[in-house]
């Protein structure tokens, strides 16, 4: 039996409506108790969380770990390190690897690599169609049995509406959501950024908003027709938010996520041809950004997901047209959103934490994202007082394609715990771990 006490922190657990100064006692990797004061003698080690917020570890439903096949940019080891640096304790890994994760062996590979190399928990997302080619369905039931937590062809849309209809019918029975990258490839064409004034001025080929929103609307209609659960990935356009809002209003099983970059940046960031502003879906206009913020605030958009997309600097340091789409996002998610929305008073810290913990957990129906008694002690310690430069020491990824590097931010991850074990800590952000009085430090930990 190993007991750890996290003392003197401010616990914020939105799932339980808790925001209070509480001590948290962890036993054998699970939350055992939370009280105003718990005697240090009860634990083998004590973590001093004075001045820190103690929250459930963040949950990211949208991460690209690149292994197998893209180990130059990221591995399961480095990707889960990025997660730990960002305070994420459970991440959902997209299947667009090489080979695509479309077999039971592929799912088992991710799970076994995560078990041996991973710092945080990884849930594989399996492909909807074989090779993500959009034509033949994978064996969804077998993939679920192997451990797939959701299904997606992310990186690509499922362009064929009949395929999407059948997938929603099957996954309704399997009780797993379909995560869809909504994009009409014919409308996107060769586009590399949002179609608007900026693309016109820069002479870059634009992607119209309707490329996303038409597939969102179609998917909402198909979810309505089948009763399946469609989850809309990385919403970017105002019209998509409206289609999701309408769907929810009429009782359709539609959920949605939004990324930190779409909440904080617009196509203006593309001026200067900065490839760190190149992503799919593209950064849209200010009216879209405002619609996303409003959608997240009113619950139309359920949660925040990063779409962590590592690319080597050789690939990203290319001309805008040729560079790959995407940026890394797990390390910067909390600081960027905290600085932009909580420091300015627009959101409460509780709201931000809820959208990164309990809200994504509810979509995948897992017993994660809260500090209820008996739940895994997946915990993040947050430090909010210091303004700092977000430099390379905050990056855990193998890649560094991050637009916020070098910026002054507030809000950082002091430590990340998975199953009661510290997997990441910043010495400059908290007091650390002490052996409790009259007890020996725990020799064996889970
Ligand atoms: Zn995508």
Coordinates of C-alpha atoms and ligand atoms in Angstrom, one line a residue:
X1 CA 0.0 0.0 0.0
X2 CA 1.4 3.4 -1.1
X3 CA -0.1 6.5 0.2
X4 CA 0.7 10.0 -1.0
X5 CA -0.8 13.2 0.4
X6 CA -1.2 16.3 -1.8
X7 CA -1.5 19.0 0.8
X8 CA -2.5 22.7 1.0
X9 CA -3.6 23.0 -2.6
X10 CA -6.8 24.5 -4.0
X11 CA -8.8 21.6 -5.5
X12 CA -10.8 22.4 -8.6
X13 CA -12.9 19.4 -9.8
X14 CA -15.7 20.7 -12.0
X15 CA -17.3 17.2 -12.3
X16 CA -18.1 17.4 -8.5
X17 CA -18.6 21.1 -8.4
X18 CA -15.6 21.4 -6.0
X19 CA -13.5 24.6 -5.7
X20 CA -11.9 24.6 -2.2
X21 CA -8.8 24.3 -0.2
X22 CA -8.5 20.6 0.4
X23 CA -5.9 17.9 1.0
X24 CA -6.0 14.9 -1.3
X25 CA -5.0 11.5 -0.2
X26 CA -4.0 9.0 -2.8
X27 CA -3.6 5.3 -2.2
X28 CA -2.3 2.7 -4.6
X29 CA -2.8 5.1 -7.6
X30 CA -6.4 6.0 -6.7
X31 CA -8.1 8.9 -5.0
X32 CA -8.8 7.7 -1.5
X33 CA -10.0 10.9 0.3
X34 CA -10.4 14.7 0.2
X35 CA -10.7 16.7 3.4
X36 CA -10.0 20.2 4.7
X37 CA -7.0 18.7 6.6
X38 CA -5.5 15.2 6.4
X39 CA -2.7 14.4 8.8
X40 CA 0.7 14.0 7.0
X41 CA 1.3 10.8 9.1
X42 CA -1.3 9.1 7.0
X43 CA 1.0 9.1 4.0
X44 CA 4.5 7.9 3.1
X45 CA 5.1 11.0 1.1
X46 CA 3.7 14.5 1.0
X47 CA 3.5 16.8 -2.0
X48 CA 3.4 20.4 -0.9
X49 CA 0.8 22.1 -3.2
X50 CA 0.7 25.4 -1.4
X51 CA -0.2 28.1 -3.8
X52 CA -1.1 25.6 -6.5
X53 CA -4.4 24.4 -8.0
X54 CA -4.9 20.7 -7.9
X55 CA -7.2 19.5 -10.7
X56 CA -8.0 16.3 -12.6
X57 CA -5.4 15.6 -15.3
X58 CA -6.5 17.0 -18.7
X59 CA -8.0 14.7 -21.3
X60 CA -7.1 15.2 -25.0
X61 CA -9.4 13.5 -27.5
X62 CA -7.3 14.5 -30.5
X63 CA -3.5 13.7 -30.7
X64 CA -1.2 12.5 -33.4
X65 CA 1.6 10.4 -32.0
X66 CA 3.0 9.5 -35.5
X67 CA 4.2 6.1 -34.4
X68 CA 4.4 3.8 -36.3
X69 CA 5.9 5.3 -39.4
X70 CA 6.5 8.9 -38.5
X71 CA 9.0 8.5 -35.7
X72 CA 11.2 11.3 -37.1
X73 CA 8.5 13.8 -35.9
X74 CA 7.1 12.0 -32.8
X75 CA 7.0 8.7 -31.0
X76 CA 4.6 7.3 -28.4
X77 CA 7.4 8.0 -25.9
X78 CA 7.9 11.6 -26.9
X79 CA 4.2 12.3 -27.6
X80 CA 3.2 11.1 -24.1
X81 CA 6.1 13.2 -22.7
X82 CA 4.5 16.2 -24.5
X83 CA 1.2 15.3 -22.9
X84 CA 2.8 15.1 -19.4
X85 CA 4.4 18.5 -20.0
X86 CA 1.0 19.9 -20.9
X87 CA -0.8 18.3 -17.9
X88 CA -2.7 15.7 -20.0
X89 CA -3.0 12.3 -18.4
X90 CA -5.2 10.6 -21.0
X91 CA -4.8 11.1 -24.7
X92 CA -6.7 9.7 -27.7
X93 CA -4.3 8.8 -30.5
X94 CA -5.4 9.3 -34.1
X95 CA -5.0 6.3 -36.5
X96 CA -3.4 8.1 -39.4
X97 CA 0.0 6.5 -38.9
X98 CA 1.9 4.4 -41.4
X99 CA 0.6 1.8 -41.5
X100 CA -2.9 3.1 -40.6
X101 CA -4.3 1.8 -37.3
X102 CA -7.0 -0.3 -38.9
X103 CA -6.4 -3.8 -37.5
X104 CA -6.5 -5.4 -34.1
X105 CA -2.7 -5.7 -34.4
X106 CA -2.4 -2.0 -35.0
X107 CA -4.5 -1.2 -31.9
X108 CA -2.6 -3.7 -29.8
X109 CA 0.7 -2.2 -31.0
X110 CA -0.3 1.3 -29.8
X111 CA -1.5 -0.1 -26.4
X112 CA 1.7 -2.2 -25.9
X113 CA 4.0 0.7 -26.8
X114 CA 2.1 3.0 -24.6
X115 CA 2.3 0.5 -21.7
X116 CA 6.1 0.1 -22.0
X117 CA 7.1 3.6 -23.2
X118 CA 4.3 6.0 -22.4
X119 CA 4.2 8.5 -19.6
X120 CA 0.5 9.0 -19.7
X121 CA -2.5 6.9 -20.7
X122 CA -3.1 6.4 -24.4
X123 CA -6.4 5.3 -25.9
X124 CA -6.1 4.2 -29.6
X125 CA -8.6 5.5 -32.1
X126 CA -9.1 3.0 -34.9
X127 CA -9.7 3.9 -38.5
X128 CA -13.2 3.8 -39.9
X129 CA -12.2 2.6 -43.4
X130 CA -9.3 0.3 -44.4
X131 CA -6.2 2.4 -45.0
X132 CA -8.4 5.4 -44.4
X133 CA -9.2 5.1 -48.1
X134 CA -12.8 6.0 -47.5
X135 CA -14.2 2.9 -49.3
X136 CA -14.2 -0.3 -47.2
X137 CA -15.2 -0.5 -43.6
X138 CA -12.8 -1.8 -41.0
X139 CA -13.9 -4.6 -38.6
X140 CA -15.3 -2.1 -36.1
X141 CA -16.4 -4.6 -33.5
X142 CA -13.1 -6.4 -33.5
X143 CA -11.3 -3.1 -33.2
X144 CA -13.4 -2.1 -30.2
X145 CA -12.7 -5.4 -28.6
X146 CA -9.0 -4.8 -29.1
X147 CA -9.3 -1.5 -27.2
X148 CA -10.2 1.2 -29.7
X149 CA -11.9 4.0 -27.8
X150 CA -13.4 5.7 -30.9
X151 CA -13.3 5.5 -34.7
X152 CA -11.9 8.1 -37.1
X153 CA -10.4 8.7 -40.5
X154 CA -9.0 12.0 -39.2
X155 CA -6.5 13.6 -41.6
X156 CA -9.2 12.8 -44.1
X157 CA -13.0 13.2 -44.2
X158 CA -15.3 10.3 -45.0
X159 CA -16.5 11.8 -48.2
X160 CA -19.0 9.0 -49.0
X161 CA -22.3 9.7 -47.2
X162 CA -23.4 6.1 -47.5
X163 CA -20.3 4.9 -45.8
X164 CA -20.8 7.4 -43.0
X165 CA -24.4 6.3 -42.6
X166 CA -23.4 2.7 -42.2
X167 CA -20.6 3.6 -39.8
X168 CA -23.0 5.5 -37.6
X169 CA -25.4 2.6 -37.6
X170 CA -22.7 0.1 -36.5
X171 CA -21.0 2.4 -34.0
X172 CA -24.4 3.2 -32.4
X173 CA -24.6 -0.5 -31.5
X174 CA -21.0 -0.6 -30.4
X175 CA -21.6 2.6 -28.3
X176 CA -18.5 4.3 -29.6
X177 CA -18.4 7.8 -31.2
X178 CA -17.2 8.5 -34.7
X179 CA -14.7 11.4 -34.7
X180 CA -15.0 13.2 -38.1
X181 CA -12.5 15.5 -39.8
X182 CA -15.2 17.5 -41.7
X183 CA -13.9 18.7 -45.0
X184 CA -15.3 18.5 -48.6
X185 CA -12.2 17.8 -50.6
X186 CA -13.7 19.1 -53.8
X187 CA -14.4 22.5 -52.1
X188 CA -10.9 22.5 -50.5
X189 CA -9.1 21.7 -53.8
X190 CA -5.5 22.9 -53.5
X191 CA -6.4 25.5 -50.8
X192 CA -3.7 26.1 -48.2
X193 CA -5.4 28.7 -46.0
X194 CA -8.8 30.3 -45.2
X195 CA -10.4 31.9 -48.2
X196 CA -10.8 35.6 -47.5
X197 CA -9.2 39.0 -47.8
X198 CA -5.9 37.8 -46.4
X199 CA -5.6 34.9 -48.8
X200 CA -6.4 37.3 -51.6
X201 CA -3.8 39.8 -50.5
X202 CA -1.1 37.0 -50.0
X203 CA -1.9 35.3 -53.3
X204 CA -2.5 32.0 -51.6
X205 CA -5.2 29.5 -52.6
X206 CA -8.1 29.7 -50.2
X207 CA -10.3 27.0 -48.5
X208 CA -13.9 28.2 -48.2
X209 CA -15.6 27.9 -44.8
X210 CA -18.4 25.8 -46.5
X211 CA -15.8 23.1 -47.1
X212 CA -16.1 22.3 -43.4
X213 CA -19.7 23.3 -42.7
X214 CA -21.3 21.4 -45.5
X215 CA -19.9 18.1 -44.1
X216 CA -20.8 19.1 -40.5
X217 CA -24.4 19.7 -41.6
X218 CA -24.4 16.4 -43.5
X219 CA -23.0 14.5 -40.5
X220 CA -25.6 16.0 -38.2
X221 CA -28.3 14.9 -40.6
X222 CA -26.8 11.4 -40.8
X223 CA -26.5 11.2 -37.0
X224 CA -30.2 12.2 -36.8
X225 CA -31.2 9.5 -39.3
X226 CA -29.2 6.7 -37.6
X227 CA -29.1 7.6 -33.9
X228 CA -25.3 7.3 -34.0
X229 CA -22.9 9.6 -32.1
X230 CA -21.0 11.9 -34.4
X231 CA -18.2 13.9 -32.8
X232 CA -17.0 16.9 -34.9
X233 CA -13.3 17.4 -34.7
X234 CA -11.5 20.8 -34.6
X235 CA -14.5 23.0 -35.5
X236 CA -13.3 26.2 -37.2
X237 CA -16.1 28.0 -39.0
X238 CA -19.1 30.0 -37.8
X239 CA -21.5 28.0 -39.9
X240 CA -20.3 24.8 -38.5
X241 CA -21.0 26.0 -35.0
X242 CA -24.5 26.9 -36.1
X243 CA -25.1 23.5 -37.6
X244 CA -24.0 21.8 -34.4
X245 CA -26.2 24.1 -32.3
X246 CA -29.2 23.2 -34.4
X247 CA -28.4 19.5 -34.2
X248 CA -28.2 19.6 -30.4
X249 CA -31.4 21.6 -30.2
X250 CA -33.2 18.9 -32.0
X251 CA -31.7 16.1 -29.9
X252 CA -29.1 14.7 -32.3
X253 CA -26.2 12.9 -30.7
X254 CA -23.6 15.4 -31.9
X255 CA -20.6 16.6 -29.8
X256 CA -17.7 18.8 -30.8
X257 CA -14.2 20.0 -30.0
X258 CA -12.3 23.1 -30.7
X259 CA -8.5 23.7 -30.6
X260 CA -6.6 26.4 -28.7
X261 CA -5.3 27.8 -32.0
X262 CA -8.7 28.2 -33.5
X263 CA -9.9 29.9 -30.2
X264 CA -7.0 32.4 -30.2
X265 CA -5.7 33.0 -33.7
X266 CA -7.1 34.0 -37.1
X267 CA -5.9 34.1 -40.7
X268 CA -4.1 37.3 -39.9
X269 CA -1.4 35.0 -38.5
X270 CA -0.6 33.8 -42.0
X271 CA 0.7 37.2 -43.0
X272 CA 4.5 36.8 -43.3
X273 CA 3.8 33.3 -44.6
X274 CA 4.5 31.8 -41.2
X275 CA 4.0 28.0 -41.7
X276 CA 3.1 27.7 -38.0
X277 CA -0.1 29.3 -39.0
X278 CA -0.8 26.6 -41.6
X279 CA -3.2 24.0 -40.3
X280 CA -6.4 22.1 -41.3
X281 CA -8.9 23.3 -40.9
X282 CA -7.4 26.7 -41.5
X283 CA -7.4 29.6 -39.1
X284 CA -10.5 31.5 -40.2
X285 CA -11.7 35.1 -39.7
X286 CA -12.3 37.0 -36.4
X287 CA -16.1 36.4 -36.7
X288 CA -15.4 32.7 -36.8
X289 CA -13.1 32.8 -33.8
X290 CA -15.8 34.7 -31.9
X291 CA -18.4 32.1 -32.9
X292 CA -16.1 29.3 -31.6
X293 CA -15.6 31.1 -28.3
X294 CA -19.3 31.7 -27.9
X295 CA -20.0 28.1 -28.9
X296 CA -17.7 26.7 -26.3
X297 CA -19.1 29.1 -23.7
X298 CA -22.8 28.0 -24.4
X299 CA -22.0 24.3 -24.6
X300 CA -22.6 23.9 -28.4
X301 CA -18.9 23.0 -28.5
X302 CA -18.3 20.5 -25.7
X303 CA -14.6 20.5 -25.1
X304 CA -11.1 21.6 -26.0
X305 CA -8.8 19.2 -27.9
X306 CA -5.4 20.1 -29.2
X307 CA -5.0 18.3 -32.6
X308 CA -1.3 18.0 -31.5
X309 CA 0.3 17.5 -35.0
X310 CA 4.1 17.2 -34.8
X311 CA 6.1 17.8 -38.0
X312 CA 9.9 18.0 -38.3
X313 CA 11.4 21.5 -38.7
X314 CA 12.8 20.4 -42.1
X315 CA 9.2 19.9 -43.2
X316 CA 7.8 23.0 -41.6
X317 CA 10.7 25.3 -42.7
X318 CA 9.4 25.2 -46.2
X319 CA 7.6 27.6 -48.5
X320 CA 4.0 28.1 -47.3
X321 CA 2.4 26.2 -50.1
X322 CA 4.6 23.1 -49.6
X323 CA 4.7 22.9 -45.8
X324 CA 2.6 20.3 -44.0
X325 CA -0.6 21.3 -42.1
X326 CA -0.6 21.3 -38.3
X327 CA 1.2 22.4 -35.1
X328 CA 2.0 20.7 -31.8
X329 CA -0.4 21.7 -29.1
X330 CA -0.4 19.8 -25.8
X331 CA 2.3 21.7 -24.0
X332 CA 0.9 25.1 -24.8
X333 CA -2.9 24.4 -24.5
X334 CA -3.4 25.4 -20.8
X335 CA -1.0 28.3 -20.7
X336 CA -2.3 29.9 -23.9
X337 CA -6.0 29.5 -22.9
X338 CA -5.3 30.6 -19.4
X339 CA -3.5 33.7 -20.5
X340 CA -6.0 34.6 -23.2
X341 CA -9.3 33.9 -21.4
X342 CA -8.8 33.5 -17.7
X343 CA -6.2 36.2 -17.0
X344 CA -8.4 38.6 -18.9
X345 CA -11.5 37.7 -16.8
X346 CA -13.6 36.3 -19.7
X347 CA -13.6 32.7 -18.2
X348 CA -13.3 31.3 -14.8
X349 CA -10.5 28.9 -14.2
X350 CA -13.1 26.3 -13.3
X351 CA -14.7 26.7 -16.7
X352 CA -11.4 26.2 -18.5
X353 CA -10.6 23.1 -16.4
X354 CA -14.0 21.7 -17.0
X355 CA -13.6 22.0 -20.8
X356 CA -10.3 20.1 -20.6
X357 CA -11.3 17.3 -18.1
X358 CA -14.9 16.4 -17.4
X359 CA -16.2 17.6 -20.7
X360 CA -14.1 15.5 -23.0
X361 CA -14.4 12.5 -20.6
X362 CA -18.2 12.7 -21.0
X363 CA -17.9 12.3 -24.8
X364 CA -16.0 9.0 -24.5
X365 CA -17.8 7.9 -21.4
X366 CA -14.8 6.9 -19.4
X367 CA -14.2 7.0 -15.7
X368 CA -11.6 9.8 -16.1
X369 CA -11.6 13.5 -15.8
X370 CA -12.6 13.8 -12.1
X371 CA -11.1 13.3 -8.6
X372 CA -14.0 11.4 -7.2
X373 CA -13.1 8.8 -4.6
X374 CA -11.9 5.6 -6.2
X375 CA -11.0 7.1 -9.5
X376 CA -7.4 6.9 -10.9
X377 CA -5.2 9.6 -9.3
X378 CA -4.6 11.3 -12.6
X379 CA -3.9 14.8 -11.4
X380 CA -2.3 18.0 -12.6
X381 CA -0.8 20.7 -10.3
X382 CA -1.1 24.2 -11.8
X383 CA 0.8 27.3 -11.0
X384 CA -0.7 30.7 -12.0
X385 CA 1.4 33.4 -10.3
X386 CA 4.4 33.7 -12.5
X387 CA 4.7 35.3 -15.9
X388 CA 7.4 33.4 -17.9
X389 CA 8.8 33.0 -21.4
X390 CA 7.3 29.8 -23.0
X391 CA 10.7 28.4 -24.2
X392 CA 12.0 25.0 -25.3
X393 CA 12.1 23.8 -21.7
X394 CA 8.3 23.6 -21.8
X395 CA 8.3 21.4 -24.9
X396 CA 8.2 17.6 -24.4
X397 CA 7.5 16.8 -28.1
X398 CA 10.2 15.6 -30.5
X399 CA 9.0 18.4 -32.8
X400 CA 8.9 22.1 -32.1
X401 CA 6.3 23.4 -34.6
X402 CA 4.6 25.6 -32.0
X403 CA 3.6 29.2 -32.7
X404 CA 3.8 30.3 -29.1
X405 CA 7.5 29.6 -28.5
X406 CA 9.1 32.7 -27.1
X407 CA 5.9 34.3 -26.0
X408 CA 5.3 35.6 -22.5
X409 CA 2.5 33.5 -20.8
X410 CA 1.0 32.8 -17.4
X411 CA -0.3 29.6 -16.1
X412 CA 1.9 26.5 -16.2
X413 CA 2.0 22.9 -15.3
X414 CA 3.9 22.4 -12.0
X415 CA 3.5 18.6 -12.0
X416 CA 1.6 15.9 -13.7
X417 CA 0.6 12.6 -11.9
X418 CA -0.7 9.4 -13.5
X419 CA -2.1 6.8 -11.2
X420 CA -0.6 8.7 -8.3
X421 CA 2.9 8.8 -9.7
X422 CA 4.6 12.0 -10.7
X423 CA 5.5 11.7 -14.4
X424 CA 6.5 15.3 -15.0
X425 CA 7.5 18.2 -12.7
X426 CA 9.0 21.6 -12.9
X427 CA 11.4 22.3 -10.1
X428 CA 10.9 26.1 -10.5
X429 CA 7.2 25.9 -10.1
X430 CA 6.5 24.0 -6.8
X431 CA 8.0 22.8 -3.5
X432 CA 8.1 19.2 -4.5
X433 CA 7.8 16.0 -2.6
X434 CA 8.8 15.4 1.0
X435 CA 9.0 12.3 3.0
X436 CA 6.3 12.4 5.7
X437 CA 7.5 12.6 9.3
X438 CA 8.3 9.3 11.0
X439 CA 7.6 7.3 7.9
X440 CA 10.1 6.0 5.3
X441 CA 9.6 7.1 1.7
X442 CA 7.7 4.6 -0.3
X443 CA 10.2 2.1 -1.8
X444 CA 7.9 0.6 -4.3
X445 CA 5.4 2.5 -6.3
X446 CA 2.9 1.3 -8.8
Ligands
LIG1 ZN1 -8.2 16.6 -38.7

